[in-house]
XYZ file of C-alpha atoms in Angstrom:
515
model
C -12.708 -42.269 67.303
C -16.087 -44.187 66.541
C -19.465 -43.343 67.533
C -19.166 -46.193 70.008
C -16.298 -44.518 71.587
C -18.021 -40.611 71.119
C -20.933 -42.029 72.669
C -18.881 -43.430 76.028
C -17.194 -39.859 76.283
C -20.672 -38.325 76.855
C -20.690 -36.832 80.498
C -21.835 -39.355 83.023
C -22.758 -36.274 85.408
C -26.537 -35.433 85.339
C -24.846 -31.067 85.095
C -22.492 -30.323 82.298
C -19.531 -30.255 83.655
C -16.849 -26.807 83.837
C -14.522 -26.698 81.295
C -11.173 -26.783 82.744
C -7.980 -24.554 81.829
C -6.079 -27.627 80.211
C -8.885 -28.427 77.448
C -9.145 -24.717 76.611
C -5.343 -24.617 75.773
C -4.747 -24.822 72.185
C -8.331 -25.026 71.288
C -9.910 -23.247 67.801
C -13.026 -21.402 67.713
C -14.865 -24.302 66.112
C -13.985 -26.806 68.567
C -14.697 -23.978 71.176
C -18.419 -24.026 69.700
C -18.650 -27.744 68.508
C -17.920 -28.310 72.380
C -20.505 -25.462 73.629
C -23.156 -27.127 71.614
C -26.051 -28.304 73.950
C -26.034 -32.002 72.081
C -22.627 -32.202 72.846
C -22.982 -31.325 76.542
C -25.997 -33.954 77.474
C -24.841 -36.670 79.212
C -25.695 -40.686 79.262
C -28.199 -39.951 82.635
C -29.561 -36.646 80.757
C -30.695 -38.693 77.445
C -32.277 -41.394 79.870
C -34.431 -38.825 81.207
C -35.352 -37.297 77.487
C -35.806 -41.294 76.470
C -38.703 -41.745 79.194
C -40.458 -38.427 78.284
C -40.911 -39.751 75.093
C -42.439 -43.112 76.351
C -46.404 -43.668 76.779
C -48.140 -45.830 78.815
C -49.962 -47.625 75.751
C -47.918 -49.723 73.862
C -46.598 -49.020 70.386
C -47.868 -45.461 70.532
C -45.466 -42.758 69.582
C -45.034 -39.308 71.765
C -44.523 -36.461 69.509
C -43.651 -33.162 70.988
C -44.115 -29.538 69.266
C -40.922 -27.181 69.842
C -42.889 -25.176 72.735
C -43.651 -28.921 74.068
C -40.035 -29.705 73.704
C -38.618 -26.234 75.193
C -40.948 -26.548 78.225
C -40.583 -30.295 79.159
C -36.767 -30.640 78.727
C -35.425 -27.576 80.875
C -37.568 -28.931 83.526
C -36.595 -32.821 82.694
C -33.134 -32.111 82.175
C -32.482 -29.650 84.849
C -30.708 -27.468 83.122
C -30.148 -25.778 79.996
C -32.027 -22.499 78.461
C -35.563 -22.951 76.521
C -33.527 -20.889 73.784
C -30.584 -24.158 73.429
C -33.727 -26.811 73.555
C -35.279 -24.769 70.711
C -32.116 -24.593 68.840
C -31.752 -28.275 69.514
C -35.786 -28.818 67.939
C -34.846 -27.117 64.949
C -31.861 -28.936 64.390
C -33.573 -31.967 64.817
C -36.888 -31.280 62.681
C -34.975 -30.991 59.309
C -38.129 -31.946 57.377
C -40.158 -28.514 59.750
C -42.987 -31.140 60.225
C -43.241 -28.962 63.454
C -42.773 -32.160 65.935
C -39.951 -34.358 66.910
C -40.498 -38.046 68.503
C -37.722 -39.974 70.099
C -36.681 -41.542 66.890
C -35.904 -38.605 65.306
C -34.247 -37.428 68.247
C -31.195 -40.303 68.430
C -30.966 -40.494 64.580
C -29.772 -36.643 64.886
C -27.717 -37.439 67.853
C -26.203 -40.622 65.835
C -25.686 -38.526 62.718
C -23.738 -36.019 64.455
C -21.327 -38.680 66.372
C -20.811 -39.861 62.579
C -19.828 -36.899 61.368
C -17.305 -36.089 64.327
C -15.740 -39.494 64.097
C -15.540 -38.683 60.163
C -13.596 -35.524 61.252
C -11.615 -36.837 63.412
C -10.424 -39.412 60.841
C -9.515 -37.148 58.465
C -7.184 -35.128 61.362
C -5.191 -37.909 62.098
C -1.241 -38.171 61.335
C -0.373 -41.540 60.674
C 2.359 -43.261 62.547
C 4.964 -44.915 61.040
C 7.267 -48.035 62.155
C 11.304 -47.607 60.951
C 11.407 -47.755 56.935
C 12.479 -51.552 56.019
C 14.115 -52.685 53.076
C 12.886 -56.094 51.337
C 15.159 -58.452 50.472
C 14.813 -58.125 46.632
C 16.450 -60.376 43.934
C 16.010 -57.766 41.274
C 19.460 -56.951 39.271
C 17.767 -54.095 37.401
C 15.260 -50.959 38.142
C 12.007 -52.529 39.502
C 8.987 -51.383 37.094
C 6.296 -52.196 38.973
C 4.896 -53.146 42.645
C 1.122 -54.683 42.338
C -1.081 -56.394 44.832
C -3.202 -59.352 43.655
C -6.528 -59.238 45.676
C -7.714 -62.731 44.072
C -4.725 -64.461 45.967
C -3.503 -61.515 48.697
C -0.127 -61.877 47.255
C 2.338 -58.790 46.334
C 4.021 -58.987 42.839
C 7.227 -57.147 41.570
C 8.502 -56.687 38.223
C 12.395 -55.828 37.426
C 13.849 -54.593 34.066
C 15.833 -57.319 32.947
C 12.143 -59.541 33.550
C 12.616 -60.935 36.879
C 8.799 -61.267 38.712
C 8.730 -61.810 42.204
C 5.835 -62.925 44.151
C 5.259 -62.331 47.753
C 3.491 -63.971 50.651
C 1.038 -61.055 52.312
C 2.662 -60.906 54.930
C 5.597 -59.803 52.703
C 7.459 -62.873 52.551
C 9.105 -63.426 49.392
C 7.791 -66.618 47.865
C 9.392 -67.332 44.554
C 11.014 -65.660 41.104
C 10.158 -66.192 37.544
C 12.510 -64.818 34.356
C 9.425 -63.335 32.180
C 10.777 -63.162 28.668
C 9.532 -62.910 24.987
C 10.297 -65.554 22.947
C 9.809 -63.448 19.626
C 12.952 -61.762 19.550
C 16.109 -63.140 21.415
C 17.384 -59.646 22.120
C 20.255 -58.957 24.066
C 18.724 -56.096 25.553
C 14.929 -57.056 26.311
C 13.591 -54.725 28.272
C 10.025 -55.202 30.508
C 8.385 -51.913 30.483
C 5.437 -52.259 32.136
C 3.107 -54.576 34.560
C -0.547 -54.672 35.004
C -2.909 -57.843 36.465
C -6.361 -58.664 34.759
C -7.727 -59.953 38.195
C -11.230 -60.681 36.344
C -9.584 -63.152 33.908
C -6.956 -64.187 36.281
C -3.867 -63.361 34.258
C -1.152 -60.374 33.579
C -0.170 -58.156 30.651
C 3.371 -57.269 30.311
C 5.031 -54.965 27.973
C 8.101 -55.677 26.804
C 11.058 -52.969 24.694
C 10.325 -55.462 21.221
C 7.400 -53.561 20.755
C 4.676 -56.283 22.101
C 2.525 -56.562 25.260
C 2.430 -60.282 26.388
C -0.769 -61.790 28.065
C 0.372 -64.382 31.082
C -1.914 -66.838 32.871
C -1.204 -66.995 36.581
C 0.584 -69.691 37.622
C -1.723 -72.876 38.799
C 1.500 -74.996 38.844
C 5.086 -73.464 38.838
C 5.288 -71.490 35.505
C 3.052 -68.406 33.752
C 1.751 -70.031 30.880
C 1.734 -67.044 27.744
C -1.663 -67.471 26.129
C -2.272 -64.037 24.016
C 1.239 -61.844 22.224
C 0.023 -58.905 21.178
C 2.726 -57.625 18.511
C 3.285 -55.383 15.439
C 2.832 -51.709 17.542
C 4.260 -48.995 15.855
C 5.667 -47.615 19.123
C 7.101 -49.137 22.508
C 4.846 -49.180 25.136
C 5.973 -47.613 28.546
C 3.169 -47.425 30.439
C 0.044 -49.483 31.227
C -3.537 -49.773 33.167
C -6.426 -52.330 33.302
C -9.977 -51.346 34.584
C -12.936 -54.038 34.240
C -16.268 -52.996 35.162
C -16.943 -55.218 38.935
C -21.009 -55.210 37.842
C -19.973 -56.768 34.486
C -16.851 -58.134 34.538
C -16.964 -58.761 30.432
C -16.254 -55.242 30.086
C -12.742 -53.998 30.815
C -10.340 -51.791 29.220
C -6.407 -51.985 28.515
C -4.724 -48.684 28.011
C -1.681 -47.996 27.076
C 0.681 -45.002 26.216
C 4.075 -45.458 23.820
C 7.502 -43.965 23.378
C 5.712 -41.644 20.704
C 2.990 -39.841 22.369
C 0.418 -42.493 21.301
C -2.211 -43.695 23.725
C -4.244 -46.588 22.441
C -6.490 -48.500 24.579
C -8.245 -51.990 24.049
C -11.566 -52.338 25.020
C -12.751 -55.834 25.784
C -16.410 -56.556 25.473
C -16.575 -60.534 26.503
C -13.521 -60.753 28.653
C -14.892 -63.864 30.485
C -15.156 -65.444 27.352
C -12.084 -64.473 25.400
C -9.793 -61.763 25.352
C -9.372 -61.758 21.290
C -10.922 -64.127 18.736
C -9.247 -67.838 17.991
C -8.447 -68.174 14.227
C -9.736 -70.724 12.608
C -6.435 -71.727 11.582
C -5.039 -71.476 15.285
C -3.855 -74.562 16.902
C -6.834 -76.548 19.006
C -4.098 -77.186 21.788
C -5.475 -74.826 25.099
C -2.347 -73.985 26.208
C -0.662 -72.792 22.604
C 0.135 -68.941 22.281
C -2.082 -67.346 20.085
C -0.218 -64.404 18.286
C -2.593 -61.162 17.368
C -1.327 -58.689 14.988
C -2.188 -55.111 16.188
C -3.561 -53.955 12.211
C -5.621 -56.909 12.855
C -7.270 -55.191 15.684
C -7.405 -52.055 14.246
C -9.261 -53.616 11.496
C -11.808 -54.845 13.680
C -11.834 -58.624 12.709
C -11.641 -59.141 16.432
C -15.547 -58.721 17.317
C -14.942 -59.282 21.268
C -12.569 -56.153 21.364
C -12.180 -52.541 19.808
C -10.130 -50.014 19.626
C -9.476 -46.512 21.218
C -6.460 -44.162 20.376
C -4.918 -40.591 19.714
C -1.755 -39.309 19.150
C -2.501 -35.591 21.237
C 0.780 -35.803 22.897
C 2.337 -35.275 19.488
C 5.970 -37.465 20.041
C 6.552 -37.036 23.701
C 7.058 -40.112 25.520
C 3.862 -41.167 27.504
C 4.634 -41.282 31.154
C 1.723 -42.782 32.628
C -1.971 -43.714 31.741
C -5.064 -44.371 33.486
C -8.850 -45.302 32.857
C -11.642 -43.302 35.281
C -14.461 -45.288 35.338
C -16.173 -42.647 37.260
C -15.076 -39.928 34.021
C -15.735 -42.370 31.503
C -12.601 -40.752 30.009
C -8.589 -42.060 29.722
C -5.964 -39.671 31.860
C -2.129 -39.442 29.920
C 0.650 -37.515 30.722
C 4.027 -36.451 29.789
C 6.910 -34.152 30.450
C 5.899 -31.805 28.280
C 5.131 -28.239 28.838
C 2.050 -28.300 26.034
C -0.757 -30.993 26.426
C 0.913 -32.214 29.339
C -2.454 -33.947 30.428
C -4.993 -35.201 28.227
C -8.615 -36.653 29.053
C -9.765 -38.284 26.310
C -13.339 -38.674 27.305
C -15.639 -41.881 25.311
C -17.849 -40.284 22.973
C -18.910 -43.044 20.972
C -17.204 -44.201 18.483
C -14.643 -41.599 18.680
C -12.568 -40.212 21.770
C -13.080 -35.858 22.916
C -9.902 -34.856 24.104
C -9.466 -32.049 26.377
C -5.815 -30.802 28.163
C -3.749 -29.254 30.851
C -0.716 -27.361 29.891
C 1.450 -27.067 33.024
C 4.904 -25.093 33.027
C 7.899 -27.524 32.972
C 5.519 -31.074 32.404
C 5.223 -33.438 35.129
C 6.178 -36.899 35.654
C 3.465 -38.523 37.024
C -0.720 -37.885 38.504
C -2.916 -39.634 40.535
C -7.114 -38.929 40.433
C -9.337 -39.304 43.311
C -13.032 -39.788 42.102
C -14.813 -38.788 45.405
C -13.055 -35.620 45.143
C -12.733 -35.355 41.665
C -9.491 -33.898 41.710
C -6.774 -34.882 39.778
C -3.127 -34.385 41.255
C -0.010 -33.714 39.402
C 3.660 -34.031 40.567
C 5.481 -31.043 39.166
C 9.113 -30.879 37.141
C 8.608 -27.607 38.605
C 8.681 -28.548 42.702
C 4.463 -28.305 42.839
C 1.719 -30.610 43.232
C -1.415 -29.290 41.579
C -4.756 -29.789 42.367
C -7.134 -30.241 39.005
C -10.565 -29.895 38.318
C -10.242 -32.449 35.289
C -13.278 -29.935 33.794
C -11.613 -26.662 34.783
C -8.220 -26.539 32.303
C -7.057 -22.767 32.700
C -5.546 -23.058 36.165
C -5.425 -25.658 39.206
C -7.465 -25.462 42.100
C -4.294 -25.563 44.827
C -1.376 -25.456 44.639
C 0.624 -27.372 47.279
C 3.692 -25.797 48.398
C 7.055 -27.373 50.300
C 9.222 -29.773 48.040
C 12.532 -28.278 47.271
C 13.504 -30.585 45.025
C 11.351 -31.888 41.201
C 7.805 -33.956 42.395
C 8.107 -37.989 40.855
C 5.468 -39.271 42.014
C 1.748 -38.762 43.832
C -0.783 -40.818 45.308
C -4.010 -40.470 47.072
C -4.930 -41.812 50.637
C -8.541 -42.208 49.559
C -10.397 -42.607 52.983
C -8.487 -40.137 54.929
C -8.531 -37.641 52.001
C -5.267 -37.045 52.241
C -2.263 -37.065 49.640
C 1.504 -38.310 49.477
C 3.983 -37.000 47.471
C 7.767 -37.773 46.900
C 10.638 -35.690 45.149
C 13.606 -36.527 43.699
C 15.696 -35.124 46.834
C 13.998 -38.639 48.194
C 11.065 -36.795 50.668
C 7.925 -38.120 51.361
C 5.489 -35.821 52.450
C 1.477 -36.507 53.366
C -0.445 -33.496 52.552
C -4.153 -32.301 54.044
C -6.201 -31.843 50.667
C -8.904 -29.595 52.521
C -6.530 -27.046 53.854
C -4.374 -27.671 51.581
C -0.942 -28.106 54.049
C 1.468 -30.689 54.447
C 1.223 -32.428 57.533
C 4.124 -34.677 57.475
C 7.401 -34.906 56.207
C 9.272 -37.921 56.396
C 12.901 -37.585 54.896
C 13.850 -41.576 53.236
C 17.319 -42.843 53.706
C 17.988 -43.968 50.514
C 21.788 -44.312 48.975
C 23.072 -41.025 47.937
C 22.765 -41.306 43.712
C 22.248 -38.578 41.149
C 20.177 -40.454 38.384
C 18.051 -43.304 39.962
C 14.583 -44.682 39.269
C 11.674 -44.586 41.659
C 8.386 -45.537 42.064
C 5.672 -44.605 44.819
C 3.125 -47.602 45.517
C 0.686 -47.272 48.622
C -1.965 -50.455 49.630
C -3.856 -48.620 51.639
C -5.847 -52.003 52.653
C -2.993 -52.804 54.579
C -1.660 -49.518 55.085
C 1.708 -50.070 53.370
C 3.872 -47.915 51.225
C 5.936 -49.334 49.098
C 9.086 -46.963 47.607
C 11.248 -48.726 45.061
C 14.763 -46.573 44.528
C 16.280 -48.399 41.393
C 16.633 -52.010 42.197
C 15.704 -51.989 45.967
C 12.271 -52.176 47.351
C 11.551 -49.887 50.906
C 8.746 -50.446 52.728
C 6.791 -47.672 55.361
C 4.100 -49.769 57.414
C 1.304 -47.393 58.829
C 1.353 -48.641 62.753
C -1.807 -49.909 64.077
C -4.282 -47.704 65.750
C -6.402 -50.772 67.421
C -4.750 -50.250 70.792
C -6.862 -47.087 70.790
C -10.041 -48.117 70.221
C -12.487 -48.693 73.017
C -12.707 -52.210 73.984
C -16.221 -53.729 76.145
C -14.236 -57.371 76.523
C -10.742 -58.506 77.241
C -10.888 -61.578 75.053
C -13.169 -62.025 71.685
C -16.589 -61.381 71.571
C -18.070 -64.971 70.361
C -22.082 -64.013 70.984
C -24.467 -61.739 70.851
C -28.314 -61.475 71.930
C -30.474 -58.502 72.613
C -32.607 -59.001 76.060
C -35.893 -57.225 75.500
C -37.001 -57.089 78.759
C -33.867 -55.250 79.979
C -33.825 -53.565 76.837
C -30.229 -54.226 76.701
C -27.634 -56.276 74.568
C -26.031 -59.404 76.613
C -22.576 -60.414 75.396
C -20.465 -63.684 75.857
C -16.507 -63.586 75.340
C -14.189 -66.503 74.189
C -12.880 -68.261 78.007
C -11.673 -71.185 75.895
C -7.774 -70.832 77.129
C -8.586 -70.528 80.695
C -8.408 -72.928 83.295
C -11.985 -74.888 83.796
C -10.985 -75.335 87.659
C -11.050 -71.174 88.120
């Protein structure tokens, strides 16, 4: 609901009206009182009559009323209501107890308060669903990654065996590429891990040879590989990309490996290059350049350095994440002990503080309005984490019966999905900490399978890959409720200052000129 919409559902009758039995059904205590609430009650004709107290005679002066003033004009004015509501409704309205309200400060209350109801009501609503669809995929193997490019409002998808997809928004599937490493020719070359570097318009993928490849994106019909990144001591699993939108030289590359290390790059010229040309590299543009990773950790690169620590002591890294907003990078494992670590940026060195949640968990998500962290529990439980309160969560959200895989916030409604492994989706209210929807997927019956929980909340899509097939959930659309002042689009605009009013002109392009 919008405050155009709150606005229009003010009572048109100069009395409040009764309340009758079928709005009373059902309804809390606070919606009782919201609804009881003399600003709530005025209607359209009543705030016409408190507009032309307020005017004077003499142009550009401004009436200001004390709260006796205000108590004594408006029960007359009005025509109803108690001196004791219009006081209530003063003090309200003088926040700043300058001890006088004008008109102005009258409507920004009354605005602020329509705000903050349509803000509630938001955060209330269940979203609606169409029928779960399944994409036609071409991917043989378990698909690693589902990412949406904002630069070119296409969808990728990344398989195993290194097939990438892209897709048309509107979810059309627009070509395949074989993504491959031509360092080693192994039978059994395995892509790990997907992440795009939107600022410099390419992609990192990590690959099972130990190496994270750095791809332009295509111009023409191929992804050209302009940086290898090889020598790691460990296989990288997992991978994120942050760059700073302010300063888009500055981004980060973290990554976590099959042996509890998490290492992150951190570029400092991005725009410029990624890592220093030797002087011995070839001057062809489009020639791979190969960096060594000791090479970085020496710091002969001067556009990049390094961040790592090895706190998850051998347990395979699950997933990784840079928070801007924490100036600190999130890991975690299925371990029992350290089974999330912040490692905060203290320059030049990393301060690492940790969770230790029974049974580990396979994946988080962190929501930096809130600041909460989530957690998808081994143990059945999604935890909510104060990522600086580690002794115990702040909720604890109850109702999967089977092990949590995956989490993700719903950032403007607040709101939380989670999915287990007995393939449930269900949307969760953070505040009151209940799940408000449960949507059982019909996915093949399989005991060991792969998933992977991806929602674009842009477009109100959630994505659910189950091995080698890709499900999508579209949110349905919730403009057929919305109040609407024209039947066809609004094309113009102008405010008429003698009738004080807006005047609007609609699109009649279509129709017939003889009408």
């Amino acid at each position: 609901m919008s405050c155009q919409k709150a606005a229009l559902e003010l009572n048109t009758g100069s009395q409040p009206g009764p309340k009758s039995p079928e709005r009373t059904e059902g309804v809390t205590a606070c919606e009782d009182y919201s609804t009881s609430l003399l600003e709530n009650q005025l209607s359209v004709g009543d705030f016409v009559k408190i507009q032309k107290a307020f005017e004077s005679p003499e142009p550009r002066e401004i009436i200001c009323m004390s709260r006796e003033d205000f108590m004594q004009k408006m029960t007359k004015i009005v025509g109803w209501g108690t001196k004791e509501e219009y006081g209530e409704l003063f003090d309200k309205v003088d926040v700043a107890q300058d001890g006088f309200i004008n008109w102005d400060k009258l409507t920004s209350f009354i605005l602020l308060e329509l705000y903050e109801q349509d803000e509630r009501a938001k955060t209330t609503v269940v979203p609606q669903w169409k029928d779960l669809e399944f994409l036609p995929v071409k991917h043989k193997d378990i698909i690693q990654k589902v990412i949406f490019l904002k630069s070119s409002s296409h969808y990728l998808t990344i398989s195993k065996e290194g097939l990438l997809a892209i897709w048309e928004e509107n979810l059309k599937l627009q070509e395949t590429f074989p993504i491959t490493s031509d360092a080693t020719k192994l039978k059994h070359l395995w892509v790990t891990s997907l992440v795009p570097l939107e600022n410099v318009n390419k992609i990192a993928v990590a690959f099972t040879s130990k190496e994270i490849c750095f791809y332009d994106l295509p111009s023409k019909e191929e992804f050209a590989c302009q940086y290898k990144l090889q020598g790691l001591k460990g296989t990288p699993i997992c991978m994120d990309y942050w760059y700073d939108p302010l300063d888009t030289n500055e981004s980060i590359l973290s990554f976590g490996d099959i042996t509890g290390k998490v290492q992150a790059i951190a570029f400092t010229a991005a725009m410029i290059s990624l890592f220093d040309r030797p002087a011995s590299a070839c001057e062809d543009g489009e020639a791979t350049m190969t960096i060594n990773w000791a090479e970085l950790l020496s710091g002969c690169h001067k556009c990049c350095y390094i961040l790592e620590h090895k706190l998850h002591h051998g347990d395979w890294v699950r997933q990784v994440t840079y928070s801007a907003s924490l100036d600190a990078i999130i890991s975690s494992t299925t371990s029992n002990t350290n089974t999330v670590v912040l490692a905060w940026r203290e320059k030049p060195h990393l301060h690492m503080t940790s969770f230790n949640i029974a049974q580990g968990i396979h994946a988080f998500d962190y929501h930096s309005r809130l600041n909460l962290i989530a957690t998808a529990g081994i143990n059945n439980k999604v935890c909510l984490w104060n990522p600086y309160v580690v002794s115990k969560p702040l909720g604890v959200l109850w109702g999967h019966s089977a092990s949590v895989i995956a989490v993700q916030f719903f950032v403007e409604k607040k709101k939380l999905f989670s999915f287990s492994k007995d393939k449930v989706l269900r949307l969760w209210d953070i505040q009151h900490q209940l799940s408000i929807q449960r949507i059982a997927c019909s996915f093949p019956k399989s005991q060991e399978f792969s998933c992977l929980l991806g929602f674009h909340e842009a477009h109100g899509r959630l994505f659910i890959s189950f091995n080698n097939q890709l499900a999508l959930l579209a949110m349905k659309s919730e403009a057929s409720k919305r109040v609407k002042s024209h039947e066809k689009a609004v094309t113009c605009v102008l405010y008429n200052f003698i009738l004080k009013q807006p005047t609007q002109s609609e699109d009649n392009t279509n129709e017939d000129p003889d009408d």
